[in-house]
mmCIF file of C-alpha atoms in Angstrom:
data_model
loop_
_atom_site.group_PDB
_atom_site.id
_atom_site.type_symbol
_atom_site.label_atom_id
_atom_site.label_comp_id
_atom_site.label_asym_id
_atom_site.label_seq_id
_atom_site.Cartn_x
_atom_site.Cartn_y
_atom_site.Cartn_z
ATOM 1 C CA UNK A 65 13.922 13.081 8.796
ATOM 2 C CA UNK A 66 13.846 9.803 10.408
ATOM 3 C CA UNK A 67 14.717 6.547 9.011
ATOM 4 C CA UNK A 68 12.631 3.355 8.614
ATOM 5 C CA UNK A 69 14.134 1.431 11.314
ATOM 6 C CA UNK A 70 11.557 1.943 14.100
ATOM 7 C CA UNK A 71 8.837 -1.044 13.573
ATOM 8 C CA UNK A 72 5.607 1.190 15.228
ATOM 9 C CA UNK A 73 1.981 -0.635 15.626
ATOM 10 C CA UNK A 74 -0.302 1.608 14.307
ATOM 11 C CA UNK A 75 -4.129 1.390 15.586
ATOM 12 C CA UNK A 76 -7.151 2.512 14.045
ATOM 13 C CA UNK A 77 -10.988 2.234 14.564
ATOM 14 C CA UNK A 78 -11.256 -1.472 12.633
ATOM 15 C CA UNK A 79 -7.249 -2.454 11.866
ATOM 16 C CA UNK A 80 -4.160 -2.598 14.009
ATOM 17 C CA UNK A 81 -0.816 -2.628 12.048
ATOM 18 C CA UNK A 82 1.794 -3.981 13.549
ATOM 19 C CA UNK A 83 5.612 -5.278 12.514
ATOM 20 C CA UNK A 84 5.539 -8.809 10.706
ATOM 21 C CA UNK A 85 6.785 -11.890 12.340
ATOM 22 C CA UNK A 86 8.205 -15.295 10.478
ATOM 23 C CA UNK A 87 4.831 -16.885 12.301
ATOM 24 C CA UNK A 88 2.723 -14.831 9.515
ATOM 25 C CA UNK A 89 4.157 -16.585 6.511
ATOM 26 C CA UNK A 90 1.614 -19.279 6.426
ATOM 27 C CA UNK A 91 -1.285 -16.884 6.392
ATOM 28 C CA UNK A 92 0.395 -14.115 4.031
ATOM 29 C CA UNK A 93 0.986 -17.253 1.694
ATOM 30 C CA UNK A 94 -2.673 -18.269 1.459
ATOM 31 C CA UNK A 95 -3.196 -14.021 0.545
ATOM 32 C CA UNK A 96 -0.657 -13.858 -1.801
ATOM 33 C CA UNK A 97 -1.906 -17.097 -3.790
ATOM 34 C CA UNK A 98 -5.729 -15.880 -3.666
ATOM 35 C CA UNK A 99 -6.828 -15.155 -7.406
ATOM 36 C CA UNK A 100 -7.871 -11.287 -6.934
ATOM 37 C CA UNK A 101 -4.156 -10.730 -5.572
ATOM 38 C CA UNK A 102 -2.309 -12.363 -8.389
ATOM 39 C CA UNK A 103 -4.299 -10.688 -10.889
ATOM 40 C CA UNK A 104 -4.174 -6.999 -9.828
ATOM 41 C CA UNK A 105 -0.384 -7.703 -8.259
ATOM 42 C CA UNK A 106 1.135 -10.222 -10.498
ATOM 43 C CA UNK A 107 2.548 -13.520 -10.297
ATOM 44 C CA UNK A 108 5.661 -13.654 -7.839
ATOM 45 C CA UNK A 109 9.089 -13.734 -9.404
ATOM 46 C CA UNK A 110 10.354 -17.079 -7.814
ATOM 47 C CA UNK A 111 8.164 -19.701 -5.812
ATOM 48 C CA UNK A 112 7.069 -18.297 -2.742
ATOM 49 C CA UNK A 113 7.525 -21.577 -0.069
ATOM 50 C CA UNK A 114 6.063 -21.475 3.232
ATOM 51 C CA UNK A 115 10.386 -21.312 4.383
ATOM 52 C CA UNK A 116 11.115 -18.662 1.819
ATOM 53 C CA UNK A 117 7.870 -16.391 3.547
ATOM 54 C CA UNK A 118 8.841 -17.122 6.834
ATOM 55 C CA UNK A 119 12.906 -15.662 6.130
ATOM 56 C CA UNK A 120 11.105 -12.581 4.079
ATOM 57 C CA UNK A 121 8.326 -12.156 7.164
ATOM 58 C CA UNK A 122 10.744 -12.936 9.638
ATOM 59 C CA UNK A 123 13.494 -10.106 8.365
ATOM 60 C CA UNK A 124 11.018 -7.514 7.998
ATOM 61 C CA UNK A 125 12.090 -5.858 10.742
ATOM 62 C CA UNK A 126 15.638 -5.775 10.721
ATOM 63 C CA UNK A 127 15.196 -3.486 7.194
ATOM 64 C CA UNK A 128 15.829 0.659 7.738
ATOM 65 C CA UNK A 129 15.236 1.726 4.646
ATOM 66 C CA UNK A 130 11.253 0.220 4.752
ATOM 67 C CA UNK A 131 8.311 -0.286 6.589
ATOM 68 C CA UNK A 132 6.275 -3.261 5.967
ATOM 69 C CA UNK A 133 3.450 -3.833 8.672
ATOM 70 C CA UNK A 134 0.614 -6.413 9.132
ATOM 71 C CA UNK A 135 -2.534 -5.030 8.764
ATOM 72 C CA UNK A 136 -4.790 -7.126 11.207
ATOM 73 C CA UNK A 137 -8.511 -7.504 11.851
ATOM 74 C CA UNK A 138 -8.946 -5.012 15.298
ATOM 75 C CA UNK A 139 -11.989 -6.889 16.737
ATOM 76 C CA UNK A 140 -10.176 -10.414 16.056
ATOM 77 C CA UNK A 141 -6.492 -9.540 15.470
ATOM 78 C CA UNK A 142 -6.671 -11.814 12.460
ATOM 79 C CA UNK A 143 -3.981 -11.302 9.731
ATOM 80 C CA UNK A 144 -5.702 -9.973 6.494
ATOM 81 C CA UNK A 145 -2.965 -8.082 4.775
ATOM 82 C CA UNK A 146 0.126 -6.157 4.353
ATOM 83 C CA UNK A 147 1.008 -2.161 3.682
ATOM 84 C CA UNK A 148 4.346 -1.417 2.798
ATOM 85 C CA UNK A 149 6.711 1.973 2.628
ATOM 86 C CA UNK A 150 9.458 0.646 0.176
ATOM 87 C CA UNK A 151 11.843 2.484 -2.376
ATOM 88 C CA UNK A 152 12.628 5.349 0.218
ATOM 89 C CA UNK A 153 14.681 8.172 -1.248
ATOM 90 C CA UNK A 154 15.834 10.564 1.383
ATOM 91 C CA UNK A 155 17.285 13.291 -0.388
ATOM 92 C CA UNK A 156 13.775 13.816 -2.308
ATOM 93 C CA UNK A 157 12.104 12.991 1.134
ATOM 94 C CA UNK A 158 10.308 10.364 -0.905
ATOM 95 C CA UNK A 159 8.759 6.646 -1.299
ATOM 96 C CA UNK A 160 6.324 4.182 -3.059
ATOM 97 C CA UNK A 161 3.511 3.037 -1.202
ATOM 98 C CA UNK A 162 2.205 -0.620 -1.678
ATOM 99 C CA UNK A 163 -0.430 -2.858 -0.128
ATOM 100 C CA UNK A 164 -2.300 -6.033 -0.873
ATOM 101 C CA UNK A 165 -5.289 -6.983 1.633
ATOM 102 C CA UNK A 166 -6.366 -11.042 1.588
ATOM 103 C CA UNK A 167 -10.274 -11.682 0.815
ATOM 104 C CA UNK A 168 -11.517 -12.338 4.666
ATOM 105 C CA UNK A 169 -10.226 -8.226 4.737
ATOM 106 C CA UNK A 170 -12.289 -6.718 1.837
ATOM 107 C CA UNK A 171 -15.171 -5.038 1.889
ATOM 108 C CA UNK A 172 -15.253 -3.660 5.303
ATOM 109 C CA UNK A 173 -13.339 -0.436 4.980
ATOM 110 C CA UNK A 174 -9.724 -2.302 6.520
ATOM 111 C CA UNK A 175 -7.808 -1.252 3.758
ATOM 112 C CA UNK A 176 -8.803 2.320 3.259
ATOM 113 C CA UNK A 177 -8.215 2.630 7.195
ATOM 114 C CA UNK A 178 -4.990 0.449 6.930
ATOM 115 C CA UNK A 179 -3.782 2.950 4.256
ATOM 116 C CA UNK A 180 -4.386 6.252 6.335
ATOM 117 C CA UNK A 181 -2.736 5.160 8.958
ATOM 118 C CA UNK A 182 0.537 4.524 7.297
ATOM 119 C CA UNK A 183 0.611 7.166 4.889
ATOM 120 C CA UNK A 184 -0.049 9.120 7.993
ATOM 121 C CA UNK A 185 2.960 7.502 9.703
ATOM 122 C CA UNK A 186 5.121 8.442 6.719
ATOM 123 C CA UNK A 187 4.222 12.385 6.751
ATOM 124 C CA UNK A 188 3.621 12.914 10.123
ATOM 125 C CA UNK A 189 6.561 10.697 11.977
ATOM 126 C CA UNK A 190 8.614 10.363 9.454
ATOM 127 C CA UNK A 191 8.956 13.667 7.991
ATOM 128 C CA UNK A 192 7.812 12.279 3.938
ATOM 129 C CA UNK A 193 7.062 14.983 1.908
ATOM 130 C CA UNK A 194 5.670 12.514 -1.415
ATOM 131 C CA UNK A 195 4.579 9.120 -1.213
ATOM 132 C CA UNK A 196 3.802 7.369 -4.410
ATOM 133 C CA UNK A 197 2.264 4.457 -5.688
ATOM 134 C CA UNK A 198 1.137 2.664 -8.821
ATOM 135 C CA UNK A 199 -1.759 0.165 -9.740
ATOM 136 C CA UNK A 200 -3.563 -1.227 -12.346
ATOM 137 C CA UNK A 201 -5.573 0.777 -14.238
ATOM 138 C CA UNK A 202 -8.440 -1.858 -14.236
ATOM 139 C CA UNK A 203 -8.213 -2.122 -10.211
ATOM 140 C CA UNK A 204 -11.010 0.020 -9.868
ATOM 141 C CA UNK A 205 -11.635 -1.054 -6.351
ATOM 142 C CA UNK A 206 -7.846 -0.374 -5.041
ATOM 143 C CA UNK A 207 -8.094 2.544 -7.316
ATOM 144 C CA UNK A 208 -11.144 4.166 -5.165
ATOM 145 C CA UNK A 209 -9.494 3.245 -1.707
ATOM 146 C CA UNK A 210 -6.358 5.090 -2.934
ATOM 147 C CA UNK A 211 -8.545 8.370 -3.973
ATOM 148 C CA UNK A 212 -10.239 8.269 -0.757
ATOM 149 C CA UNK A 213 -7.072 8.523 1.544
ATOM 150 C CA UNK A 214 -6.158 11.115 -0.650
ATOM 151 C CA UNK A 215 -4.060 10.426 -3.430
ATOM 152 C CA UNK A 216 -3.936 12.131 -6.427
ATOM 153 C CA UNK A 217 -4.178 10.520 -10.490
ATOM 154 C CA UNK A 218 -1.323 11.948 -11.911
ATOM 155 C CA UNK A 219 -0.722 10.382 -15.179
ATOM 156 C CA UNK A 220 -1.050 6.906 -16.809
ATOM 157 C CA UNK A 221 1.997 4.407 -18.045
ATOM 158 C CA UNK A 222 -0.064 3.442 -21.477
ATOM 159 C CA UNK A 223 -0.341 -0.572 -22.828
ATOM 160 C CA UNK A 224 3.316 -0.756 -19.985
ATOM 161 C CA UNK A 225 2.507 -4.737 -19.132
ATOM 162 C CA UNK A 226 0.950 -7.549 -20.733
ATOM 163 C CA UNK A 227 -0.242 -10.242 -18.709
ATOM 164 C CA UNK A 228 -3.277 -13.197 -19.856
ATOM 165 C CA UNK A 229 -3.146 -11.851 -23.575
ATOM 166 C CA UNK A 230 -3.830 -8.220 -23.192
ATOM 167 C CA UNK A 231 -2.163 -5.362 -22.548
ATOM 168 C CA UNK A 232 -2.933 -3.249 -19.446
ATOM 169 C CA UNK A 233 -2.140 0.197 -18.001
ATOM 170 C CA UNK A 234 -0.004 1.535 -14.812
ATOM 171 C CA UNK A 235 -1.836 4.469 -13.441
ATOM 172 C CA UNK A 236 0.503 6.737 -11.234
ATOM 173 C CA UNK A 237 -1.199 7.862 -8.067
ATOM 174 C CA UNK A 238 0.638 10.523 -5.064
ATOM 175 C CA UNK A 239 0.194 12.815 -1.959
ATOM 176 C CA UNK A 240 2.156 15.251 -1.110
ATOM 177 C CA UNK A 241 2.549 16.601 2.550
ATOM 178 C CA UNK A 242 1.128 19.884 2.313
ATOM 179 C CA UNK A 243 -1.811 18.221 0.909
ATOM 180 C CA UNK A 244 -1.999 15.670 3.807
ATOM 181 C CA UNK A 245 -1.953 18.748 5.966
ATOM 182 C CA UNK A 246 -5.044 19.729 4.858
ATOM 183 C CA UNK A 247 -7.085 16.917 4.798
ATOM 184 C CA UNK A 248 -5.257 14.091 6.544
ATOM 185 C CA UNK A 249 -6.843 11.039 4.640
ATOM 186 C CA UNK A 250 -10.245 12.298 4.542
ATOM 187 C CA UNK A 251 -10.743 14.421 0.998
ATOM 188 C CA UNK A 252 -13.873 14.201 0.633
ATOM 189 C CA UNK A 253 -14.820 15.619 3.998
ATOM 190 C CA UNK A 254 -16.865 19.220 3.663
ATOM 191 C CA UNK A 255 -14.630 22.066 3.741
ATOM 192 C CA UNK A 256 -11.358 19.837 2.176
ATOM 193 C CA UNK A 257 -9.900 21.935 -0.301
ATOM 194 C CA UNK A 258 -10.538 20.038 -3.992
ATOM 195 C CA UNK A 259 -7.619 18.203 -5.725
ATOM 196 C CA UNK A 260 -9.819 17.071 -8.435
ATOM 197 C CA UNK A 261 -8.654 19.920 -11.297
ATOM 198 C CA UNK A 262 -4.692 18.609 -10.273
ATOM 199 C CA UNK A 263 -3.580 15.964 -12.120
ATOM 200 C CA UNK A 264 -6.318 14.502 -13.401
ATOM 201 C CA UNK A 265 -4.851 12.946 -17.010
ATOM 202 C CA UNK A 266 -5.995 9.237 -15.802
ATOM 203 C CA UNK A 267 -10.015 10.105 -15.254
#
């Protein structure tokens, strides 16, 4: 079981994911402010200045207990996004799973790809045996890319926030290594064995 110090770049097909620098603040600002992103992440806890991004961005990979990466445009190597292994919990060979990707990223399978490749990372490097993750039950976009790398509904956190005068659900999503083994991101691929009797409370 390895830690999270080692910063890899990670390339697929369409992205590249690579280790943040304090020079991707200005960008990762303009993501985190776009509408779609505050509304199925939530408004940040302080006031995220251009300075404040660029000491987060910039420390990103001094951290060994997470991986945050870049997820950048292959064909361009513009910045559309983040993916983040956080909340790492050795002793259950564990972690929570995170990503936001900016609107010149959507639509163009970059975050479905961005998501294989490090929840691959995690099982196959780093020896992970569960990553988790949870969403919004009304992000039924993020909700599909997450069911096509192959994670599993496992329950729902009823009415657990309230944000613009309604109250809104937390579904939990996970993988587990054995069934990365079997499909490696791709569950939908003939000849995958089905998940879709397992923990299915949320459909």
């Amino acid at each position: 079981m390895s830690d999270f110090s080692v910063k890899p770049v990670l390339t697929g097909e369409r992205t590249v994911l690579r280790p943040f620098t304090e020079d991707d603040a200005a960008v990762m600002a303009e993501i985190i402010e776009d509408p779609d992103v505050v509304r199925f992440t939530g408004e940040p806890s302080a006031e995220l200045t251009v300075e404040r991004l660029r000491d987060w961005y910039g420390s990103r990979s001094a951290q060994s207990d997470r991986l945050d990466l870049a997820v950048t445009d292959r064909a361009t190597g513009e910045l559309v996004g983040e993916v983040v292994l956080f909340e790492w919990d050795p002793r259950a060979r564990g972690c929570t799973f995170r990503t936001l990707i900016g609107p010149r990223g959507r639509g163009r399978g970059l975050g479905t790809e961005a998501t294989r490749l490090i929840v691959g990372h995690g099982f196959e490097q780093l020896g992970l045996h569960r990553i988790q993750l949870e969403a919004y039950g009304h992000n039924a976009r993020a909700l599909r890319v997450y069911e096509k790398a192959g994670f599993v509904r496992e329950g729902v956190r009823r009415e657990a926030d309230f944000r613009d005068g309604r109250w809104l659900d937390w579904v939990l999503m996970a993988v587990l290594e054995q069934e990365w083994a079997a499909h490696r991101g791709h569950p939908d691929l003939p000849g995958t064995p089905s998940l879709s009797g397992y923990g299915s409370t949320a459909r």
